[in-house]
Short mmCIF file of C-alpha atoms in Angstrom, two decimals:
data_model
loop_
_atom_site.label_atom_id
_atom_site.label_comp_id
_atom_site.label_asym_id
_atom_site.label_seq_id
_atom_site.Cartn_x
_atom_site.Cartn_y
_atom_site.Cartn_z
CA UNK A 1 113.38 72.69 75.11
CA UNK A 2 116.98 72.41 73.93
CA UNK A 3 117.88 69.25 72.10
CA UNK A 4 121.14 67.59 71.20
CA UNK A 5 122.78 68.06 67.82
CA UNK A 6 121.70 64.52 66.99
CA UNK A 7 118.02 65.48 67.20
CA UNK A 8 117.68 65.13 63.41
CA UNK A 9 117.21 67.33 60.37
CA UNK A 10 114.07 69.20 59.34
CA UNK A 11 113.69 69.69 55.58
CA UNK A 12 112.00 72.94 54.52
CA UNK A 13 111.13 73.55 50.86
CA UNK A 14 111.93 76.90 49.25
CA UNK A 15 108.55 77.51 47.59
CA UNK A 16 107.86 80.38 50.04
CA UNK A 17 111.28 81.82 50.97
CA UNK A 18 110.17 84.20 53.78
CA UNK A 19 108.22 81.39 55.47
CA UNK A 20 111.12 78.97 54.91
CA UNK A 21 113.45 81.41 56.67
CA UNK A 22 111.12 81.79 59.66
CA UNK A 23 110.71 78.02 59.94
CA UNK A 24 114.46 77.50 59.68
CA UNK A 25 115.07 79.89 62.59
CA UNK A 26 112.28 78.33 64.66
CA UNK A 27 113.38 74.71 64.28
CA UNK A 28 117.03 75.62 64.92
CA UNK A 29 115.99 77.27 68.19
CA UNK A 30 114.38 73.95 69.10
CA UNK A 31 117.71 72.19 68.57
CA UNK A 32 117.09 70.60 65.17
CA UNK A 33 119.26 70.80 62.12
CA UNK A 34 117.54 72.46 59.13
CA UNK A 35 118.12 72.12 55.39
CA UNK A 36 116.41 74.27 52.78
CA UNK A 37 115.14 71.78 50.23
CA UNK A 38 114.95 72.43 46.48
CA UNK A 39 112.80 70.47 43.98
CA UNK A 40 115.79 68.53 42.59
CA UNK A 41 116.97 67.12 45.93
CA UNK A 42 116.31 63.65 47.36
CA UNK A 43 115.03 63.04 50.91
CA UNK A 44 117.14 59.90 51.39
CA UNK A 45 120.33 61.88 50.72
CA UNK A 46 119.81 63.95 53.88
CA UNK A 47 121.39 62.80 57.13
CA UNK A 48 118.72 61.70 59.62
CA UNK A 49 115.61 63.49 58.24
CA UNK A 50 112.84 63.79 60.85
CA UNK A 51 110.29 66.09 59.14
CA UNK A 52 109.56 67.52 55.69
CA UNK A 53 107.74 70.88 55.55
CA UNK A 54 106.40 71.91 52.15
CA UNK A 55 105.92 75.70 52.24
CA UNK A 56 103.71 75.61 49.12
CA UNK A 57 103.04 73.81 45.85
CA UNK A 58 102.12 70.59 47.63
CA UNK A 59 100.47 69.15 44.51
CA UNK A 60 103.37 69.76 42.13
CA UNK A 61 105.24 66.72 40.75
CA UNK A 62 108.34 67.58 42.82
CA UNK A 63 106.33 67.86 46.04
CA UNK A 64 104.53 64.59 45.36
CA UNK A 65 107.88 62.90 44.71
CA UNK A 66 109.32 64.29 47.95
CA UNK A 67 106.23 63.12 49.88
CA UNK A 68 106.64 59.58 48.50
CA UNK A 69 110.34 59.57 49.39
CA UNK A 70 109.55 60.76 52.91
CA UNK A 71 106.84 58.10 53.34
CA UNK A 72 109.30 55.36 52.36
CA UNK A 73 111.58 56.52 55.19
CA UNK A 74 108.74 56.99 57.69
CA UNK A 75 109.27 60.78 57.74
CA UNK A 76 106.11 62.87 58.39
CA UNK A 77 105.17 65.54 55.84
CA UNK A 78 103.63 68.94 56.63
CA UNK A 79 102.19 71.13 53.88
CA UNK A 80 101.07 74.74 53.66
CA UNK A 81 97.94 74.62 51.50
CA UNK A 82 95.67 77.06 49.73
CA UNK A 83 91.87 77.27 49.24
CA UNK A 84 92.05 74.67 46.46
CA UNK A 85 93.10 72.07 49.05
CA UNK A 86 90.17 72.59 51.45
CA UNK A 87 88.32 69.50 50.30
CA UNK A 88 91.23 67.14 50.93
CA UNK A 89 94.86 67.16 51.96
CA UNK A 90 97.48 66.63 49.24
CA UNK A 91 98.68 63.01 48.86
CA UNK A 92 101.13 61.82 51.51
CA UNK A 93 100.62 64.82 53.79
CA UNK A 94 100.13 64.11 57.50
CA UNK A 95 99.24 67.68 58.55
CA UNK A 96 98.08 70.73 56.59
CA UNK A 97 98.30 74.43 57.49
CA UNK A 98 96.26 77.11 55.75
CA UNK A 99 97.52 80.40 54.38
CA UNK A 100 98.76 82.72 55.71
CA UNK A 101 100.82 80.15 57.59
CA UNK A 102 101.88 80.69 61.21
CA UNK A 103 105.55 79.66 61.47
CA UNK A 104 105.40 79.35 65.26
CA UNK A 105 102.44 76.95 65.05
CA UNK A 106 104.21 74.79 62.46
CA UNK A 107 107.36 74.65 64.61
CA UNK A 108 105.34 73.75 67.72
CA UNK A 109 103.30 71.02 66.02
CA UNK A 110 106.37 69.79 64.15
CA UNK A 111 108.44 69.47 67.33
CA UNK A 112 105.67 67.48 69.00
CA UNK A 113 105.31 65.22 65.96
CA UNK A 114 109.05 64.54 65.83
CA UNK A 115 109.12 63.73 69.54
CA UNK A 116 106.13 61.38 69.24
CA UNK A 117 107.79 59.56 66.33
CA UNK A 118 110.97 59.19 68.36
CA UNK A 119 108.98 57.65 71.19
CA UNK A 120 107.18 55.30 68.78
CA UNK A 121 110.51 54.08 67.46
CA UNK A 122 111.88 53.62 70.98
CA UNK A 123 108.82 51.70 72.18
CA UNK A 124 107.93 49.92 68.94
CA UNK A 125 104.32 51.03 69.37
CA UNK A 126 102.45 52.08 66.23
CA UNK A 127 99.51 54.44 66.62
CA UNK A 128 98.32 57.98 66.02
CA UNK A 129 94.90 57.84 67.68
CA UNK A 130 94.31 59.71 70.92
CA UNK A 131 94.00 56.43 72.82
CA UNK A 132 97.45 55.25 71.73
CA UNK A 133 99.09 58.65 72.17
CA UNK A 134 97.85 58.53 75.76
CA UNK A 135 99.42 55.08 76.16
CA UNK A 136 102.73 56.37 74.78
CA UNK A 137 102.62 59.38 77.12
CA UNK A 138 102.10 57.07 80.09
CA UNK A 139 105.03 54.92 79.02
CA UNK A 140 107.23 58.01 78.87
CA UNK A 141 106.09 59.19 82.31
CA UNK A 142 106.34 55.78 83.97
CA UNK A 143 109.64 54.61 82.45
CA UNK A 144 112.12 56.71 84.51
CA UNK A 145 110.72 55.63 87.90
CA UNK A 146 111.01 52.21 89.51
CA UNK A 147 107.39 51.83 90.59
CA UNK A 148 105.42 48.73 89.61
CA UNK A 149 103.21 49.10 86.53
CA UNK A 150 100.03 47.10 85.88
CA UNK A 151 99.23 46.77 82.17
CA UNK A 152 95.66 45.77 81.32
CA UNK A 153 93.85 45.02 78.08
CA UNK A 154 92.30 42.28 76.00
CA UNK A 155 94.40 39.44 74.65
CA UNK A 156 96.44 40.51 71.64
CA UNK A 157 96.46 44.26 72.34
CA UNK A 158 100.24 44.45 72.84
CA UNK A 159 100.80 44.33 76.60
CA UNK A 160 104.31 42.87 76.31
CA UNK A 161 105.21 45.56 73.77
CA UNK A 162 104.23 48.22 76.32
CA UNK A 163 106.34 46.48 78.97
CA UNK A 164 109.32 46.38 76.60
CA UNK A 165 108.78 50.07 75.82
CA UNK A 166 108.86 50.98 79.51
CA UNK A 167 112.06 48.97 79.94
CA UNK A 168 113.65 50.50 76.81
CA UNK A 169 113.15 54.04 78.14
CA UNK A 170 114.18 53.26 81.73
CA UNK A 171 117.56 53.47 83.44
CA UNK A 172 117.59 49.64 83.34
CA UNK A 173 117.55 49.55 79.53
CA UNK A 174 121.04 48.00 79.32
CA UNK A 175 120.11 45.20 81.73
CA UNK A 176 117.95 42.11 81.26
CA UNK A 177 114.28 42.20 80.32
CA UNK A 178 112.76 38.83 81.23
CA UNK A 179 109.15 38.08 80.16
CA UNK A 180 107.30 35.34 82.04
CA UNK A 181 103.90 33.96 81.03
CA UNK A 182 102.32 32.80 84.29
CA UNK A 183 99.67 30.79 82.43
CA UNK A 184 102.41 28.68 80.81
CA UNK A 185 104.01 27.62 84.13
CA UNK A 186 102.74 24.52 85.91
CA UNK A 187 101.60 25.17 89.48
CA UNK A 188 104.06 22.61 90.86
CA UNK A 189 107.09 24.32 89.29
CA UNK A 190 106.12 28.00 89.28
CA UNK A 191 108.03 28.88 92.48
CA UNK A 192 111.14 27.07 91.28
CA UNK A 193 110.97 28.93 87.96
CA UNK A 194 110.55 32.33 89.57
CA UNK A 195 112.70 32.04 92.68
CA UNK A 196 115.06 29.15 91.91
CA UNK A 197 115.80 26.10 94.03
CA UNK A 198 118.60 24.46 96.00
CA UNK A 199 120.05 21.06 95.32
CA UNK A 200 117.81 18.31 96.68
CA UNK A 201 114.86 20.65 97.26
CA UNK A 202 112.59 18.19 95.43
CA UNK A 203 112.83 15.06 93.34
CA UNK A 204 114.86 15.88 90.26
CA UNK A 205 116.62 18.92 91.78
CA UNK A 206 120.09 17.50 91.15
CA UNK A 207 121.73 20.92 91.35
CA UNK A 208 121.10 24.43 92.61
CA UNK A 209 119.45 26.73 90.08
CA UNK A 210 118.85 30.46 89.84
CA UNK A 211 115.28 31.57 89.27
CA UNK A 212 114.05 34.25 86.89
CA UNK A 213 114.10 36.95 89.56
CA UNK A 214 117.82 36.40 90.12
CA UNK A 215 118.45 36.37 86.38
CA UNK A 216 116.60 39.70 86.12
CA UNK A 217 118.68 41.34 88.87
CA UNK A 218 119.28 45.04 88.04
CA UNK A 219 116.83 44.68 85.15
CA UNK A 220 113.10 44.23 84.59
CA UNK A 221 110.84 41.20 84.94
CA UNK A 222 107.49 41.15 83.15
CA UNK A 223 104.84 38.90 84.70
CA UNK A 224 102.22 38.34 82.02
CA UNK A 225 98.82 36.84 82.94
CA UNK A 226 99.45 37.70 86.59
CA UNK A 227 95.91 36.60 87.46
CA UNK A 228 96.98 32.98 86.85
CA UNK A 229 99.56 33.04 89.66
CA UNK A 230 98.80 30.55 92.49
CA UNK A 231 97.90 32.06 95.88
CA UNK A 232 100.95 30.56 97.60
CA UNK A 233 103.26 32.16 95.04
CA UNK A 234 101.43 35.47 95.39
CA UNK A 235 102.60 35.62 99.02
CA UNK A 236 106.25 35.30 97.97
CA UNK A 237 105.80 37.86 95.20
CA UNK A 238 104.36 40.34 97.68
CA UNK A 239 107.52 40.02 99.79
CA UNK A 240 109.69 40.62 96.72
CA UNK A 241 107.67 43.74 95.92
CA UNK A 242 107.93 45.10 99.45
CA UNK A 243 111.40 43.92 100.53
CA UNK A 244 113.15 42.90 97.27
CA UNK A 245 114.09 39.59 98.92
CA UNK A 246 113.07 35.92 98.88
CA UNK A 247 114.24 32.37 99.57
CA UNK A 248 114.93 29.80 96.90
CA UNK A 249 112.79 26.66 97.09
CA UNK A 250 114.46 24.48 99.74
CA UNK A 251 116.88 27.26 100.66
CA UNK A 252 117.58 28.98 103.97
CA UNK A 253 119.73 31.87 102.77
CA UNK A 254 117.88 35.10 101.96
CA UNK A 255 118.40 36.35 98.42
CA UNK A 256 118.24 40.05 97.65
CA UNK A 257 117.57 41.45 94.18
CA UNK A 258 117.09 44.83 92.54
CA UNK A 259 114.32 44.15 90.03
CA UNK A 260 111.58 46.29 88.55
CA UNK A 261 108.33 44.37 88.25
CA UNK A 262 105.85 44.96 85.44
CA UNK A 263 102.66 42.89 85.42
CA UNK A 264 99.88 42.39 82.89
CA UNK A 265 96.46 40.78 82.75
CA UNK A 266 93.45 40.48 80.47
CA UNK A 267 91.24 39.70 83.48
CA UNK A 268 89.54 42.00 85.98
CA UNK A 269 91.76 41.58 89.03
CA UNK A 270 89.10 43.20 91.23
CA UNK A 271 86.79 40.30 90.36
CA UNK A 272 89.53 37.80 91.25
CA UNK A 273 90.02 39.60 94.57
CA UNK A 274 86.28 39.36 95.25
CA UNK A 275 86.41 35.64 94.38
CA UNK A 276 89.37 35.25 96.78
CA UNK A 277 91.65 33.83 94.11
CA UNK A 278 93.89 36.91 94.13
CA UNK A 279 95.33 38.65 97.18
CA UNK A 280 93.90 42.10 97.85
CA UNK A 281 97.19 43.42 99.24
CA UNK A 282 99.08 42.17 96.18
CA UNK A 283 96.54 43.84 93.88
CA UNK A 284 97.08 47.19 95.61
CA UNK A 285 100.85 46.73 95.47
CA UNK A 286 100.80 45.94 91.74
CA UNK A 287 98.33 48.67 90.84
CA UNK A 288 100.64 51.60 91.65
CA UNK A 289 100.77 52.83 88.05
CA UNK A 290 98.41 51.59 85.36
CA UNK A 291 98.41 51.46 81.56
CA UNK A 292 95.13 50.42 79.94
CA UNK A 293 95.40 49.28 76.34
CA UNK A 294 92.35 49.82 74.09
CA UNK A 295 91.16 47.00 71.82
CA UNK A 296 91.86 47.47 68.13
CA UNK A 297 88.17 48.07 67.36
CA UNK A 298 88.41 51.28 69.45
CA UNK A 299 91.45 52.58 67.59
CA UNK A 300 90.47 51.88 63.99
CA UNK A 301 92.33 54.96 62.81
CA UNK A 302 95.57 53.09 63.53
CA UNK A 303 94.74 50.11 61.30
CA UNK A 304 96.24 51.51 58.04
CA UNK A 305 99.50 52.38 59.79
CA UNK A 306 99.62 48.98 61.50
CA UNK A 307 98.93 47.18 58.22
CA UNK A 308 101.73 49.08 56.47
CA UNK A 309 104.14 48.29 59.31
CA UNK A 310 103.23 44.59 59.30
CA UNK A 311 103.57 44.40 55.50
CA UNK A 312 107.10 45.83 55.69
CA UNK A 313 107.97 43.49 58.55
CA UNK A 314 106.59 40.36 56.85
CA UNK A 315 108.00 41.14 53.39
CA UNK A 316 111.49 41.55 54.86
CA UNK A 317 111.24 38.41 57.00
CA UNK A 318 109.98 36.23 54.15
CA UNK A 319 112.02 37.85 51.38
CA UNK A 320 108.93 39.09 49.53
CA UNK A 321 110.31 42.51 48.67
CA UNK A 322 109.83 44.77 46.93
CA UNK A 323 106.22 44.39 48.14
CA UNK A 324 103.88 47.13 46.93
CA UNK A 325 101.53 47.24 49.91
CA UNK A 326 97.75 46.95 49.86
CA UNK A 327 95.04 48.40 47.64
CA UNK A 328 92.33 50.72 48.97
CA UNK A 329 89.48 48.19 48.73
CA UNK A 330 91.40 45.62 50.77
CA UNK A 331 92.37 48.23 53.36
CA UNK A 332 88.72 49.26 53.70
CA UNK A 333 87.73 45.65 54.44
CA UNK A 334 90.41 45.36 57.13
CA UNK A 335 89.47 48.72 58.65
CA UNK A 336 85.85 47.71 59.27
CA UNK A 337 86.56 44.22 60.66
CA UNK A 338 85.93 43.82 64.40
CA UNK A 339 89.28 42.09 65.19
CA UNK A 340 88.38 40.01 68.25
CA UNK A 341 92.04 38.92 68.39
CA UNK A 342 93.18 42.55 68.23
CA UNK A 343 96.64 43.50 66.94
CA UNK A 344 97.94 39.93 67.14
CA UNK A 345 95.17 38.73 64.82
CA UNK A 346 95.81 41.58 62.38
CA UNK A 347 99.56 40.91 62.32
CA UNK A 348 99.10 37.19 61.69
CA UNK A 349 96.57 37.81 58.91
CA UNK A 350 98.78 40.38 57.17
CA UNK A 351 101.77 38.05 57.38
CA UNK A 352 99.83 35.18 55.81
CA UNK A 353 98.55 37.45 53.01
CA UNK A 354 102.06 38.74 52.26
CA UNK A 355 103.25 35.14 51.93
CA UNK A 356 100.28 33.85 49.93
CA UNK A 357 99.38 36.85 47.74
CA UNK A 358 100.04 35.84 44.11
CA UNK A 359 101.25 39.33 43.24
CA UNK A 360 103.28 41.93 45.10
CA UNK A 361 100.21 43.73 46.41
CA UNK A 362 97.43 42.63 48.76
CA UNK A 363 94.04 42.83 47.03
CA UNK A 364 90.52 42.29 48.34
CA UNK A 365 90.42 38.74 46.93
CA UNK A 366 93.55 37.86 48.96
CA UNK A 367 91.64 38.46 52.22
CA UNK A 368 90.05 35.34 53.78
CA UNK A 369 86.37 34.96 52.92
CA UNK A 370 85.11 35.24 56.53
CA UNK A 371 86.80 38.64 56.88
CA UNK A 372 85.55 39.79 53.45
CA UNK A 373 81.99 38.80 54.38
CA UNK A 374 82.22 41.08 57.38
CA UNK A 375 81.70 38.36 59.96
CA UNK A 376 83.66 40.41 62.46
CA UNK A 377 82.32 43.79 61.39
CA UNK A 378 80.39 45.89 63.83
CA UNK A 379 76.63 45.74 63.52
CA UNK A 380 74.62 48.92 63.19
CA UNK A 381 72.24 49.25 66.12
CA UNK A 382 69.11 51.42 66.13
CA UNK A 383 69.06 54.58 68.21
CA UNK A 384 65.79 56.02 69.55
CA UNK A 385 64.92 59.40 68.12
CA UNK A 386 64.56 60.75 71.67
CA UNK A 387 68.29 60.22 72.19
CA UNK A 388 69.29 62.69 69.51
CA UNK A 389 71.26 65.61 70.88
CA UNK A 390 71.11 69.19 69.75
CA UNK A 391 74.29 70.27 67.97
CA UNK A 392 74.97 73.21 70.28
CA UNK A 393 75.17 70.93 73.31
CA UNK A 394 78.77 70.07 72.31
CA UNK A 395 80.47 66.74 71.79
CA UNK A 396 80.66 65.92 75.51
CA UNK A 397 76.86 65.72 75.71
CA UNK A 398 76.52 63.12 72.96
CA UNK A 399 74.55 60.20 74.29
CA UNK A 400 76.43 56.87 74.07
CA UNK A 401 73.83 55.41 71.74
CA UNK A 402 74.13 58.29 69.28
CA UNK A 403 77.92 58.16 69.33
CA UNK A 404 77.93 54.39 68.78
CA UNK A 405 75.44 54.71 65.94
CA UNK A 406 77.37 57.43 64.16
CA UNK A 407 80.79 55.84 64.62
CA UNK A 408 79.48 52.50 63.40
CA UNK A 409 77.87 54.12 60.37
CA UNK A 410 81.21 55.68 59.53
CA UNK A 411 83.15 52.47 60.17
CA UNK A 412 80.81 50.47 57.92
CA UNK A 413 80.86 53.22 55.28
CA UNK A 414 77.07 53.46 55.53
CA UNK A 415 75.88 56.41 53.47
CA UNK A 416 72.55 58.07 54.20
CA UNK A 417 71.82 58.44 50.48
CA UNK A 418 72.37 54.70 50.00
CA UNK A 419 69.94 53.98 52.84
CA UNK A 420 67.40 56.31 51.26
CA UNK A 421 67.65 54.40 47.99
CA UNK A 422 67.27 51.09 49.88
CA UNK A 423 64.09 52.32 51.53
CA UNK A 424 62.69 53.51 48.21
CA UNK A 425 63.33 50.06 46.73
CA UNK A 426 61.57 48.44 49.67
CA UNK A 427 58.61 50.76 49.25
CA UNK A 428 58.26 49.95 45.55
CA UNK A 429 58.56 46.21 46.26
CA UNK A 430 55.81 46.43 48.86
CA UNK A 431 53.59 48.20 46.38
CA UNK A 432 54.03 45.14 44.18
CA UNK A 433 52.58 43.05 47.00
CA UNK A 434 55.59 41.99 49.08
CA UNK A 435 55.35 42.96 52.74
CA UNK A 436 58.97 43.62 53.71
CA UNK A 437 58.49 45.94 56.67
CA UNK A 438 56.27 45.00 59.59
CA UNK A 439 56.10 43.73 63.15
CA UNK A 440 58.27 41.05 64.71
CA UNK A 441 56.50 38.28 62.68
CA UNK A 442 55.87 40.33 59.56
CA UNK A 443 52.61 41.90 60.78
CA UNK A 444 52.17 45.66 61.13
CA UNK A 445 52.28 46.68 64.78
CA UNK A 446 50.59 49.90 65.81
CA UNK A 447 50.89 51.79 69.09
CA UNK A 448 49.15 54.83 70.46
CA UNK A 449 51.66 57.08 72.26
CA UNK A 450 50.40 58.69 75.45
CA UNK A 451 48.80 61.95 74.52
CA UNK A 452 49.74 61.40 70.89
CA UNK A 453 47.68 61.90 67.79
CA UNK A 454 47.19 59.15 65.31
CA UNK A 455 49.01 55.93 64.82
CA UNK A 456 52.71 55.12 64.40
CA UNK A 457 54.05 52.01 62.73
CA UNK A 458 56.84 49.94 64.28
CA UNK A 459 59.54 48.80 61.92
CA UNK A 460 60.41 45.26 62.80
CA UNK A 461 62.91 44.67 60.02
CA UNK A 462 65.36 46.95 58.28
CA UNK A 463 67.19 46.58 54.96
CA UNK A 464 70.32 44.42 54.72
CA UNK A 465 72.51 47.48 55.35
CA UNK A 466 71.20 47.61 58.92
CA UNK A 467 71.49 44.88 61.56
CA UNK A 468 68.93 45.59 64.28
CA UNK A 469 70.39 43.36 66.98
CA UNK A 470 68.90 43.13 70.48
CA UNK A 471 66.01 45.45 71.13
CA UNK A 472 66.90 45.73 74.81
CA UNK A 473 64.84 45.17 77.97
CA UNK A 474 61.05 45.42 77.94
CA UNK A 475 59.55 48.72 79.03
CA UNK A 476 56.83 48.99 81.63
CA UNK A 477 53.40 49.53 80.18
CA UNK A 478 53.33 53.05 81.61
CA UNK A 479 56.33 53.99 79.48
CA UNK A 480 55.49 54.02 75.78
CA UNK A 481 59.17 54.54 74.91
CA UNK A 482 60.38 56.51 71.93
CA UNK A 483 58.16 56.72 68.89
CA UNK A 484 59.30 54.56 66.02
CA UNK A 485 58.66 55.79 62.55
CA UNK A 486 57.66 53.88 59.48
CA UNK A 487 60.61 54.25 57.08
CA UNK A 488 58.13 54.21 54.21
CA UNK A 489 56.62 57.50 55.36
CA UNK A 490 57.95 60.86 54.24
CA UNK A 491 60.78 61.88 56.54
CA UNK A 492 60.73 58.52 58.35
CA UNK A 493 63.62 56.26 59.41
CA UNK A 494 66.08 57.77 56.93
CA UNK A 495 65.31 61.26 58.19
CA UNK A 496 66.07 60.12 61.73
CA UNK A 497 69.48 58.85 60.61
CA UNK A 498 70.09 62.09 58.71
CA UNK A 499 69.38 64.03 61.90
CA UNK A 500 71.70 61.81 63.92
CA UNK A 501 74.52 62.19 61.41
CA UNK A 502 74.09 65.95 61.06
CA UNK A 503 73.88 66.50 64.85
CA UNK A 504 76.95 64.37 65.54
CA UNK A 505 79.01 66.24 62.95
CA UNK A 506 77.88 69.64 64.21
CA UNK A 507 78.59 68.69 67.82
CA UNK A 508 82.09 67.48 66.96
CA UNK A 509 82.86 70.67 65.04
CA UNK A 510 81.65 72.89 67.87
CA UNK A 511 83.52 70.89 70.48
CA UNK A 512 86.79 71.29 68.55
CA UNK A 513 86.32 74.96 67.68
CA UNK A 514 85.72 74.01 64.03
CA UNK A 515 89.09 72.30 63.74
CA UNK A 516 88.16 69.98 60.87
CA UNK A 517 91.14 67.68 61.24
CA UNK A 518 90.47 67.15 64.96
CA UNK A 519 86.72 66.73 64.39
CA UNK A 520 87.38 64.14 61.67
CA UNK A 521 89.61 62.18 64.08
CA UNK A 522 86.91 62.21 66.77
CA UNK A 523 84.25 61.08 64.31
CA UNK A 524 86.51 58.43 62.80
CA UNK A 525 86.20 59.71 59.22
CA UNK A 526 88.57 61.35 56.74
CA UNK A 527 88.85 65.12 56.39
CA UNK A 528 87.57 64.80 52.83
CA UNK A 529 84.45 62.95 53.98
CA UNK A 530 83.88 65.51 56.73
CA UNK A 531 84.21 68.39 54.27
CA UNK A 532 81.69 66.73 51.91
CA UNK A 533 79.18 66.26 54.72
CA UNK A 534 79.63 69.84 55.97
CA UNK A 535 78.64 71.05 52.51
CA UNK A 536 75.84 68.50 52.26
CA UNK A 537 74.24 69.64 55.54
CA UNK A 538 75.13 73.32 54.97
CA UNK A 539 76.86 73.55 58.32
CA UNK A 540 78.66 76.79 59.10
CA UNK A 541 80.29 78.44 62.07
CA UNK A 542 77.88 80.37 64.21
#
């Protein structure tokens, strides 16, 4: 795909000259400017840098300095790495390529990365997870057309930001974008606000007035909380959608407009249709194209990037620069919080911490106590041993319970070895006379599985690292359910968790063709953690 001369400049280091030459040719064919970059140069001195490719020596002082400079400008960094870098990527590197490096692959991945960053800047949306990349792709596909778009998602997920992104990439970008919160309009005035009114139409209408649809003519109107719109107004909106025309309140003359309508809701419109509070025909007319925003708890990989963006934003707004960011312990606390208020809650919290932090860096003690305590963190739920999946079944066959268990373990930084130590402590305490594991009321509950041999012990309480939660619906007496194992026994509860963790990692690796970076993304852990666990479980390609 040919690009304009203003596509930006790719910086290629000269550590490996033959590779640098091949990359230079490849990126130029893609329409980018290319500069061969020496150790003494400065990233900020280059006109419009869009990517830094380190062809070797990624851990040298010069390369580290260049990576820091690129990060300050929001420029992604690629690095060609050797065997010594298998355990972890060099600092500041967003993508690593092993040796011998494939120049065509680097150019292909680099071009995609540059294009994604351009789209993020145009839309204002921050996110590298698959869920958010899908959202960005939909924005790009939907923006050029004039069809109605329905944006759904929980409160605080960024629905208006998506609407603004669609408008910014559309042919209407130089015209008005008018956001309207339907929940904030009183039912008696909503039609006047949207469609305008004529003089004398009602008490207080001392003059004619244009409505928001007329003000948005040739542009875009965004109807947030569309489920709150009164039924009578829904009828008029349907006519605007179908005919692009309406009457002002109290008016006889037909008004015609050219407006693109974007709508959003955090409700299930199908349920409102079933309850007869929302018109079925309007629902179908709105739901032509759809963007579904994931809650923040399902895109935890984006939290560090969001936090960094909000810190920069808040420090500039409140004149707190130069602000040095956030330490790793504080970031870990934020990453495992549940965020019921989603991105809006995270932004507000980061802003308050930037203002109130005594230093120029957010530390764990600067985070509110309820967040530090993990009040919003996900609870670890038990998974029956019968739901474990063999590794060679592939990632797509992972049962939901196993996937939830493993992801939550990773999110809470639960380590199997730590759990093993906890169980050993419980065992030694019980030997001293304290019964810490038993039935629902502290007693030992025994069951005899159908056709089984011997007795199994039900664990009614787990260590503080594990929150059991709801045990689910009762089983019929004919179904003994999965066997539960006494964690005090050899190879008990901890072994079950070990199996779950090992199987999930193996399945992810097989499903991605042993692409460790992709597998780590799917599992929600770092490449370094994945590499450590591969060695721990002695996993290897078949």
